[in-house]
Amino acid sequence: MGALDKFAEFIGWYPKGMSKEERHLVYKIDWLVLSFSCIAFFTKNLDVSALTNAYYAGMGDDLNLDGNKLQFATSMYFVGYALFQIPSNIVLTRLPAEYYLPAFEIMWGLFTLGTAFIKNYNQLLVMRFFVGVTACSCWVGNAHIVNSWYTRQELGKRNAIYGCVYPLGAMFAGYLQSAAYLNLNGAHGMEGWRWLFIVCAIITIPCALIGVFFCPNVPDRTRSRYLTEREKQLCVDRLLRDGFAKTRGIGKGLFKRIFGNWRIYVFFVVGNLFWMTPYPSGLPYGLWLDDLKFASGESKYSPDMVNNLSTITYAATIVSTMICGFYSDWRKNRWETILYGGILILICNVLLLIWKVPDGAKFFAFIGLGLANGPTNLIVPWLAEFMSHDLEARSTSIAIINVGWVVINCVVPIIAWPIPSAPRFLGGYIWSVIMSVVEIALLPLPLLLERREIKRGINYAQRVIEENDMVATGLEEKTKGVDDQSLEESGQVKTEKEVEVTQIAV
């Protein structure tokens, strides 16, 4: 074993005891799956954030975006994004992902490019709607791909890398906006904010072509030229041993498989509460920093210092995301890390609710909420593990939960965080504290319900293992040549009668 492999095993990138062949396979999967997924998500963040950056770079004045017009333009994006997200992830389970996802990326790049040439507010609304429609496949589609290739001991770290793309994209978008405005403003008779959309499109469209060559779809439907037939079969087998089922098809019973199961309801509530409660680390933090800069006509902190403090929050999110991903894989559970995030979110929101605390305490609270954003990326792999028995239902459920976040993100800020109440946001912090308490209280619910299922003889992961004649990862016996009778006597494999009873119970 080389030094690099030893280091990878030491940090837990590969589970201990993994064969050299499987280690090499996972290395190839990492490059294939994470390369396109992260690049696509990065370009989506650029194109989505371009509107806000362009607004501050002169678009607001040129198009007379007074009043709430910016908020309405943003909402048009979310309308298109929410309406087509669930159908997109359903279709994705049937069509070749290596063509489907890049095609949509090219389309949203073209609509981003079209935004550079709009003349009025109505044209802006149309463009933002279609950017939302075409971008709907990106995050949920690639989240489905990422969570379809890895075992339970690998999912946390890979989702952490995927999750870090968002704060990295947000930081890069700000620098790109400044560069486009300063260096291209007036070039060829066009304003700097128009060049921002052009530059984003120039980045996005070529990046989409990477997916055609690298996106591998899901293991049992992959046609990747970079994997041998033996490696493709090994990809499927190692997931079956971990309780992750192959594709079952859509069919008329898809929504019954989703909504007839408690998992979608519990994760919809727990996941969206956890995603929304760190909200003050975004817009409220920025408005408070602006208030510090312009209070009483004098800046208490220099602009560079304020920008650095904002960047620190993104950096804290990245560090926390990686640590939480590695820790959750090491501990082989997600709830511990999510509980840490929930407690930290509650403490920070209580400090902000009190408000009359030193500025240092407020900085701690806002940056602490950035740290607490790290575990939020573990909601999707946790859901993927709970729905390991049904690939199509898992893909659709990820989209359903994310649509909930989109809708909540459109409604709650308007009600709880109205801009005129900045920077105090008393109602918003009351809402965040209450929701933080509710989220922590509901966190044990998935574990309790799953434990109740197992006591009733329903174990979906074990059922996948048995139906495919596999030996579960982590059992003492690792080979299929073990005497069946000895396994039955040890209780590790059910008899045909017991399997039949379990199937009836399910």
Coordinates of C-alpha atoms in Angstrom, one line a residue:
M1 CA 0.0 0.0 0.0
G2 CA 1.4 3.3 -1.1
A3 CA 1.8 6.4 1.1
L4 CA -1.2 8.1 -0.6
D5 CA -3.4 5.0 0.0
K6 CA -2.3 4.9 3.7
F7 CA -3.2 8.5 4.2
A8 CA -6.6 8.0 2.5
E9 CA -7.3 5.1 4.8
F10 CA -6.1 7.1 7.8
I11 CA -8.5 9.9 7.2
G12 CA -11.3 7.4 6.4
W13 CA -11.6 8.2 2.7
Y14 CA -11.7 4.5 2.1
P15 CA -13.1 2.2 4.7
K16 CA -10.5 0.0 6.4
G17 CA -10.2 -3.5 4.8
M18 CA -11.3 -2.4 1.4
S19 CA -9.6 -4.5 -1.3
K20 CA -7.1 -2.9 -3.8
E21 CA -9.5 -3.5 -6.6
E22 CA -12.4 -1.8 -4.9
R23 CA -10.2 1.0 -3.8
H24 CA -9.2 1.7 -7.4
L25 CA -12.8 1.5 -8.4
V26 CA -13.9 4.1 -5.8
Y27 CA -11.1 6.4 -7.0
K28 CA -12.5 6.2 -10.5
I29 CA -16.0 6.8 -9.3
D30 CA -14.9 9.9 -7.3
W31 CA -13.5 11.4 -10.5
L32 CA -16.5 10.5 -12.6
V33 CA -19.3 11.4 -10.2
L34 CA -17.9 14.4 -8.3
S35 CA -16.2 16.1 -11.3
F36 CA -19.4 16.8 -13.3
S37 CA -21.7 17.2 -10.3
C38 CA -19.5 19.8 -8.6
I39 CA -18.8 21.7 -11.8
A40 CA -22.5 21.8 -12.8
F41 CA -23.5 23.0 -9.3
F42 CA -20.8 25.6 -9.3
T43 CA -21.9 27.1 -12.6
K44 CA -25.6 27.1 -11.4
N45 CA -24.6 29.1 -8.4
L46 CA -22.8 31.6 -10.7
D47 CA -25.9 32.0 -12.9
V48 CA -28.4 32.3 -10.1
S49 CA -26.4 34.8 -8.1
A50 CA -25.7 36.9 -11.2
L51 CA -29.0 38.6 -10.8
T52 CA -28.3 40.0 -7.4
N53 CA -24.7 41.0 -8.3
A54 CA -26.0 42.6 -11.5
Y55 CA -28.6 44.6 -9.6
Y56 CA -25.9 46.2 -7.4
A57 CA -23.7 46.8 -10.5
G58 CA -26.2 49.0 -12.2
M59 CA -29.0 46.8 -13.5
G60 CA -31.4 48.2 -10.9
D61 CA -31.0 51.7 -12.2
D62 CA -30.9 50.8 -15.9
L63 CA -34.1 48.8 -15.8
N64 CA -35.9 50.9 -13.1
L65 CA -36.1 48.0 -10.7
D66 CA -37.7 50.0 -7.9
G67 CA -39.9 48.8 -5.1
N68 CA -40.1 45.0 -4.8
K69 CA -39.2 44.3 -8.5
L70 CA -36.0 42.5 -7.6
Q71 CA -37.8 40.2 -5.2
F72 CA -40.4 39.5 -7.8
A73 CA -37.7 38.7 -10.4
T74 CA -36.1 36.3 -7.8
S75 CA -39.5 34.7 -7.1
M76 CA -40.0 34.0 -10.8
Y77 CA -36.8 32.0 -10.8
F78 CA -38.1 30.0 -7.8
V79 CA -41.5 29.4 -9.4
G80 CA -40.0 27.7 -12.4
Y81 CA -37.5 25.9 -10.2
A82 CA -40.2 24.5 -7.9
L83 CA -42.7 23.5 -10.6
F84 CA -40.4 21.3 -12.6
Q85 CA -38.1 19.8 -10.0
I86 CA -40.1 16.7 -9.1
P87 CA -40.9 15.8 -12.8
S88 CA -37.3 16.3 -13.7
N89 CA -36.0 13.9 -11.1
I90 CA -38.6 11.3 -12.1
V91 CA -37.6 11.6 -15.8
L92 CA -33.9 11.5 -14.8
T93 CA -34.4 7.9 -13.5
R94 CA -35.4 6.8 -17.0
L95 CA -33.3 8.9 -19.4
P96 CA -29.5 8.8 -19.8
A97 CA -28.2 11.3 -17.2
E98 CA -25.1 11.9 -19.2
Y99 CA -27.2 13.7 -21.9
Y100 CA -30.2 14.9 -19.8
L101 CA -28.3 16.9 -17.2
P102 CA -25.8 18.6 -19.6
A103 CA -28.7 19.5 -22.0
F104 CA -30.4 21.4 -19.2
E105 CA -27.2 23.1 -18.2
I106 CA -26.7 24.3 -21.8
M107 CA -30.3 25.6 -21.8
W108 CA -30.0 27.6 -18.5
G109 CA -26.6 29.0 -19.8
L110 CA -28.4 30.2 -22.9
F111 CA -31.2 31.9 -20.9
T112 CA -28.5 33.5 -18.7
L113 CA -26.9 34.8 -21.9
G114 CA -30.2 36.1 -23.0
T115 CA -30.5 38.1 -19.8
A116 CA -27.6 40.2 -20.9
F117 CA -29.7 41.6 -23.8
I118 CA -33.0 42.4 -22.1
K119 CA -34.5 45.8 -22.4
N120 CA -37.1 46.0 -19.6
Y121 CA -38.5 44.4 -16.4
N122 CA -41.0 42.1 -18.1
Q123 CA -38.3 40.5 -20.2
L124 CA -36.3 40.0 -17.0
L125 CA -39.2 38.1 -15.5
V126 CA -39.5 35.8 -18.5
M127 CA -35.7 35.1 -18.5
R128 CA -35.6 34.4 -14.8
F129 CA -38.6 32.0 -15.0
F130 CA -36.9 29.9 -17.7
V131 CA -33.5 30.0 -15.9
G132 CA -35.4 28.4 -13.0
V133 CA -37.1 25.8 -15.2
T134 CA -33.9 24.7 -16.8
A135 CA -31.8 24.9 -13.6
C136 CA -34.3 22.7 -11.7
S137 CA -32.5 19.5 -12.7
C138 CA -29.1 20.6 -11.4
W139 CA -28.9 20.3 -7.6
V140 CA -31.5 17.6 -7.1
G141 CA -30.4 15.7 -10.2
N142 CA -26.8 15.6 -9.2
A143 CA -27.6 14.9 -5.6
H144 CA -29.5 11.8 -6.8
I145 CA -26.4 10.7 -8.9
V146 CA -24.0 11.4 -6.0
N147 CA -26.1 9.4 -3.5
S148 CA -26.5 6.5 -5.9
W149 CA -22.8 5.4 -6.1
Y150 CA -21.5 5.2 -2.5
T151 CA -22.0 3.0 0.5
R152 CA -23.0 4.3 3.9
Q153 CA -19.4 4.7 5.0
E154 CA -18.6 6.9 2.0
L155 CA -21.7 9.1 1.5
G156 CA -21.0 11.8 4.2
K157 CA -17.6 12.8 2.7
R158 CA -18.8 12.9 -0.9
N159 CA -21.9 14.9 0.0
A160 CA -19.6 17.3 2.0
I161 CA -17.5 18.0 -1.1
Y162 CA -20.7 18.5 -3.2
G163 CA -22.1 20.8 -0.5
C164 CA -18.9 22.9 -0.4
V165 CA -19.5 24.0 -3.9
Y166 CA -22.3 26.4 -2.8
P167 CA -20.2 28.7 -0.5
L168 CA -17.3 28.5 -3.0
G169 CA -19.6 29.6 -5.8
A170 CA -21.0 32.4 -3.7
M171 CA -17.5 33.8 -3.0
F172 CA -16.4 33.4 -6.6
A173 CA -19.5 35.1 -7.9
G174 CA -18.8 38.2 -5.9
Y175 CA -15.2 38.5 -7.2
L176 CA -16.5 37.8 -10.8
Q177 CA -19.1 40.6 -10.5
S178 CA -16.5 43.1 -9.4
A179 CA -14.1 42.1 -12.2
A180 CA -16.8 42.2 -14.9
Y181 CA -18.0 45.7 -13.8
L182 CA -14.5 47.2 -13.4
N183 CA -12.9 45.8 -16.5
L184 CA -15.7 45.4 -19.0
N185 CA -18.1 48.3 -18.2
G186 CA -18.7 50.2 -21.4
A187 CA -16.9 47.6 -23.6
H188 CA -18.6 47.4 -27.0
G189 CA -21.2 49.9 -25.7
M190 CA -22.6 47.5 -23.0
E191 CA -22.9 48.1 -19.3
G192 CA -20.8 46.0 -16.9
W193 CA -23.8 44.1 -15.5
R194 CA -24.6 42.8 -19.0
W195 CA -21.1 41.5 -19.3
L196 CA -21.6 39.7 -16.1
F197 CA -24.3 37.5 -17.6
I198 CA -22.2 37.0 -20.7
V199 CA -19.2 35.8 -18.8
C200 CA -21.4 33.5 -16.7
A201 CA -22.8 31.9 -19.9
I202 CA -19.3 31.6 -21.4
I203 CA -18.3 29.6 -18.3
T204 CA -21.5 27.5 -18.1
I205 CA -22.0 26.2 -21.6
P206 CA -18.6 24.6 -22.2
C207 CA -18.7 23.1 -18.7
A208 CA -21.9 21.3 -19.6
L209 CA -20.0 19.3 -22.2
I210 CA -17.9 17.7 -19.3
G211 CA -21.1 15.8 -18.3
V212 CA -21.4 14.1 -21.7
F213 CA -18.0 12.5 -21.2
F214 CA -17.9 12.0 -17.4
C215 CA -21.4 11.8 -15.9
P216 CA -21.9 8.0 -15.3
N217 CA -25.6 7.9 -14.5
V218 CA -26.4 5.3 -11.8
P219 CA -24.5 2.1 -11.3
D220 CA -26.9 -0.4 -12.8
R221 CA -27.6 1.8 -15.8
T222 CA -24.1 3.2 -16.4
R223 CA -22.6 3.2 -19.9
S224 CA -19.4 4.9 -18.9
R225 CA -16.5 4.2 -21.2
Y226 CA -14.2 4.6 -18.2
L227 CA -15.5 1.5 -16.4
T228 CA -14.9 -2.0 -17.4
E229 CA -17.7 -4.6 -17.4
R230 CA -16.3 -6.2 -14.3
E231 CA -16.1 -2.8 -12.6
K232 CA -19.7 -2.0 -13.5
Q233 CA -20.8 -5.2 -11.9
L234 CA -18.7 -4.6 -8.8
C235 CA -20.3 -1.1 -8.5
V236 CA -23.7 -2.8 -8.3
D237 CA -22.7 -5.7 -6.0
R238 CA -21.0 -3.5 -3.4
L239 CA -24.1 -1.4 -3.1
L240 CA -26.4 -4.4 -2.9
R241 CA -24.2 -5.7 0.0
D242 CA -24.9 -2.4 1.7
G243 CA -28.6 -2.6 1.2
F244 CA -29.0 -0.3 -1.7
A245 CA -31.4 -1.7 -4.3
K246 CA -31.1 -1.5 -8.1
T247 CA -33.6 0.4 -10.2
R248 CA -37.2 -0.8 -9.9
G249 CA -38.9 1.4 -12.5
I250 CA -41.4 4.1 -12.1
G251 CA -44.8 2.6 -12.7
K252 CA -48.2 3.6 -11.4
G253 CA -47.2 2.8 -7.8
L254 CA -44.3 5.2 -7.5
F255 CA -46.2 7.8 -5.5
K256 CA -47.7 5.1 -3.3
R257 CA -44.2 3.9 -2.6
I258 CA -43.3 7.4 -1.5
F259 CA -46.4 8.7 0.3
G260 CA -47.3 5.4 1.7
N261 CA -44.2 5.5 3.8
W262 CA -43.5 7.6 6.9
R263 CA -40.0 8.6 5.6
I264 CA -41.1 11.3 3.2
Y265 CA -43.2 13.1 5.9
V266 CA -40.6 12.9 8.6
F267 CA -37.7 14.0 6.5
F268 CA -39.7 16.7 4.8
V269 CA -40.3 18.4 8.2
V270 CA -37.0 17.6 9.9
G271 CA -34.9 18.5 6.8
N272 CA -36.6 21.7 6.0
L273 CA -36.6 22.9 9.6
F274 CA -32.8 22.3 9.7
W275 CA -32.2 24.0 6.3
M276 CA -34.1 27.1 7.3
T277 CA -33.1 27.8 10.8
P278 CA -29.5 29.0 9.9
Y279 CA -31.2 31.6 7.6
P280 CA -29.8 34.7 9.5
S281 CA -26.2 33.8 8.4
G282 CA -27.3 35.0 4.9
L283 CA -29.3 38.2 4.1
P284 CA -29.8 39.3 7.8
Y285 CA -26.0 39.1 8.4
G286 CA -25.3 41.1 5.2
L287 CA -27.9 43.8 6.2
W288 CA -26.4 44.1 9.7
L289 CA -22.9 44.5 8.2
D290 CA -24.3 47.3 6.0
D291 CA -25.8 48.9 9.0
L292 CA -22.4 48.8 10.7
K293 CA -20.8 50.5 7.7
F294 CA -23.4 53.3 7.4
A295 CA -24.6 53.9 11.0
S296 CA -24.6 57.6 12.0
G297 CA -22.9 58.4 8.7
E298 CA -19.6 56.9 9.8
S299 CA -18.3 53.4 9.3
K300 CA -17.5 51.6 12.6
Y301 CA -15.6 49.0 10.6
S302 CA -13.7 49.5 7.3
P303 CA -15.4 48.1 4.1
D304 CA -12.5 45.6 3.7
M305 CA -13.0 44.3 7.2
V306 CA -16.7 43.9 6.7
N307 CA -16.1 42.0 3.4
N308 CA -13.5 39.8 5.2
L309 CA -16.0 39.0 7.9
S310 CA -18.6 38.0 5.4
T311 CA -16.0 35.7 3.7
I312 CA -15.1 34.2 7.1
T313 CA -18.7 32.9 7.3
Y314 CA -18.4 31.1 4.0
A315 CA -15.1 29.7 5.0
A316 CA -16.6 28.5 8.3
T317 CA -19.3 26.7 6.4
I318 CA -16.8 25.0 4.2
V319 CA -14.6 23.8 7.1
S320 CA -17.7 22.7 9.1
T321 CA -19.1 20.8 6.1
M322 CA -15.9 18.8 5.5
I323 CA -15.5 18.0 9.2
C324 CA -19.1 16.9 9.6
G325 CA -19.0 14.8 6.5
F326 CA -15.9 12.9 7.7
Y327 CA -17.2 12.6 11.3
S328 CA -20.6 11.2 10.3
D329 CA -18.9 8.5 8.1
W330 CA -16.5 7.6 10.9
R331 CA -19.4 7.4 13.5
K332 CA -21.6 5.6 10.9
N333 CA -24.5 7.8 11.6
R334 CA -25.9 11.2 10.7
W335 CA -27.9 12.2 13.7
E336 CA -25.0 13.1 16.0
T337 CA -23.7 15.7 13.7
I338 CA -27.1 17.1 12.9
L339 CA -27.8 17.4 16.6
Y340 CA -24.6 19.4 17.0
G341 CA -25.7 21.7 14.3
G342 CA -29.2 22.1 15.8
I343 CA -27.8 23.0 19.3
L344 CA -25.4 25.5 17.8
I345 CA -28.2 27.0 15.7
L346 CA -30.4 27.4 18.8
I347 CA -27.6 29.1 20.8
C348 CA -26.8 31.5 18.0
N349 CA -30.4 32.4 17.3
V350 CA -31.0 33.0 21.0
L351 CA -28.1 35.5 21.1
L352 CA -29.5 37.3 18.1
L353 CA -33.0 37.3 19.6
I354 CA -31.6 39.0 22.7
W355 CA -29.8 41.4 20.3
K356 CA -28.6 43.8 23.0
V357 CA -25.2 42.0 23.3
P358 CA -21.7 43.2 22.3
D359 CA -20.9 43.2 18.6
G360 CA -18.4 40.4 19.2
A361 CA -21.3 38.2 20.4
K362 CA -23.2 39.0 17.3
F363 CA -20.3 38.1 15.1
F364 CA -20.0 34.9 17.0
A365 CA -23.7 34.2 16.4
F366 CA -23.6 34.9 12.7
I367 CA -20.4 33.0 12.1
G368 CA -21.6 30.2 14.3
L369 CA -24.7 29.9 12.1
G370 CA -22.2 29.6 9.2
L371 CA -20.5 26.7 11.0
A372 CA -23.9 25.1 11.7
N373 CA -24.6 25.1 8.0
G374 CA -22.0 22.3 7.7
P375 CA -24.3 19.4 8.9
T376 CA -27.2 20.6 6.7
N377 CA -25.6 18.7 3.8
L378 CA -26.2 15.4 5.7
I379 CA -29.9 15.5 5.4
V380 CA -29.9 14.1 1.8
P381 CA -27.5 11.2 2.5
W382 CA -29.5 10.4 5.7
L383 CA -32.7 10.2 3.6
A384 CA -30.8 8.2 0.9
E385 CA -29.9 5.6 3.6
F386 CA -33.4 5.4 4.9
M387 CA -34.7 4.9 1.3
S388 CA -31.9 2.6 0.1
H389 CA -34.5 0.0 -0.9
D390 CA -36.1 2.1 -3.7
L391 CA -33.9 4.2 -6.1
E392 CA -36.8 5.9 -7.9
A393 CA -38.6 6.8 -4.7
R394 CA -35.4 8.1 -3.3
S395 CA -34.7 10.3 -6.3
T396 CA -38.3 11.7 -6.2
S397 CA -38.2 12.2 -2.4
I398 CA -35.0 14.3 -2.7
A399 CA -36.8 16.5 -5.1
I400 CA -40.0 16.7 -3.0
I401 CA -38.1 17.8 0.1
N402 CA -36.1 20.4 -1.9
V403 CA -39.3 21.8 -3.4
G404 CA -40.5 22.3 0.2
W405 CA -37.3 24.3 0.9
V406 CA -37.9 26.4 -2.2
V407 CA -41.5 27.2 -1.2
I408 CA -40.6 27.9 2.4
N409 CA -37.6 30.0 1.3
C410 CA -40.0 32.2 -0.8
V411 CA -42.6 32.6 1.9
V412 CA -40.9 32.8 5.3
P413 CA -38.4 35.6 4.5
I414 CA -41.2 37.9 3.3
I415 CA -43.2 37.2 6.5
A416 CA -40.5 36.8 9.2
W417 CA -37.7 38.8 7.7
P418 CA -39.2 41.9 6.0
I419 CA -36.4 44.3 4.8
P420 CA -37.9 47.3 6.7
S421 CA -37.3 45.6 10.0
A422 CA -33.6 45.3 9.3
P423 CA -31.2 44.8 11.1
R424 CA -33.2 43.9 14.2
F425 CA -35.6 41.3 12.7
L426 CA -37.3 40.6 16.0
G427 CA -40.0 38.4 14.4
G428 CA -37.5 36.5 12.4
Y429 CA -35.4 35.6 15.4
I430 CA -38.4 34.6 17.4
W431 CA -39.4 32.3 14.5
S432 CA -35.9 30.9 14.2
V433 CA -35.6 30.1 18.0
I434 CA -39.0 28.3 18.0
M435 CA -38.2 26.3 14.9
S436 CA -34.8 25.4 16.3
V437 CA -36.4 23.9 19.4
V438 CA -38.9 22.0 17.3
E439 CA -36.2 20.6 15.0
I440 CA -34.1 19.3 17.9
A441 CA -37.2 17.7 19.5
L442 CA -38.1 15.9 16.2
L443 CA -34.6 14.8 15.4
P444 CA -34.9 11.3 17.1
L445 CA -38.2 10.6 15.2
P446 CA -36.6 8.8 12.2
L447 CA -34.5 6.6 14.5
L448 CA -37.5 5.7 16.7
L449 CA -39.7 4.9 13.7
E450 CA -37.1 2.7 12.1
R451 CA -36.5 0.9 15.3
R452 CA -40.2 0.2 15.6
E453 CA -40.2 -1.2 12.0
I454 CA -37.3 -3.5 12.7
K455 CA -39.1 -4.8 15.9
R456 CA -42.0 -5.6 13.6
G457 CA -39.7 -7.6 11.3
I458 CA -39.5 -5.0 8.6
N459 CA -35.9 -4.3 7.6
Y460 CA -35.7 -2.9 4.0
A461 CA -31.9 -2.9 3.8
Q462 CA -31.7 -6.5 4.9
R463 CA -34.4 -7.4 2.5
V464 CA -32.4 -6.0 -0.4
I465 CA -29.4 -8.0 0.7
E466 CA -31.3 -11.3 1.0
E467 CA -33.3 -10.9 -2.3
N468 CA -30.0 -10.5 -4.2
D469 CA -28.2 -13.3 -2.4
M470 CA -25.6 -11.0 -0.9
V471 CA -23.8 -11.0 2.4
A472 CA -24.2 -7.7 4.3
T473 CA -21.2 -5.5 4.7
G474 CA -19.8 -5.7 8.2
L475 CA -20.9 -9.3 8.9
E476 CA -18.2 -11.7 10.0
E477 CA -18.7 -13.9 7.0
K478 CA -17.7 -12.1 3.9
T479 CA -18.0 -14.8 1.2
K480 CA -21.0 -16.3 -0.4
G481 CA -19.5 -19.9 -0.1
V482 CA -20.5 -20.0 3.6
D483 CA -22.7 -22.9 4.6
D484 CA -26.3 -21.7 4.5
Q485 CA -27.4 -23.9 7.5
S486 CA -24.7 -22.4 9.8
L487 CA -25.9 -18.9 8.8
E488 CA -29.5 -19.8 9.5
E489 CA -28.5 -21.1 12.9
S490 CA -26.6 -17.9 13.7
G491 CA -29.6 -15.8 12.8
Q492 CA -27.8 -13.9 10.0
V493 CA -30.0 -15.3 7.2
K494 CA -33.7 -16.0 7.4
T495 CA -35.3 -19.2 6.1
E496 CA -37.5 -19.1 3.1
K497 CA -40.6 -19.1 5.3
E498 CA -39.3 -16.1 7.3
V499 CA -38.5 -14.2 4.2
E500 CA -42.1 -14.9 2.9
V501 CA -43.6 -13.6 6.2
T502 CA -41.4 -10.5 6.1
Q503 CA -42.5 -9.7 2.5
I504 CA -46.2 -10.1 3.6
A505 CA -45.5 -7.7 6.5
V506 CA -44.0 -5.2 4.1

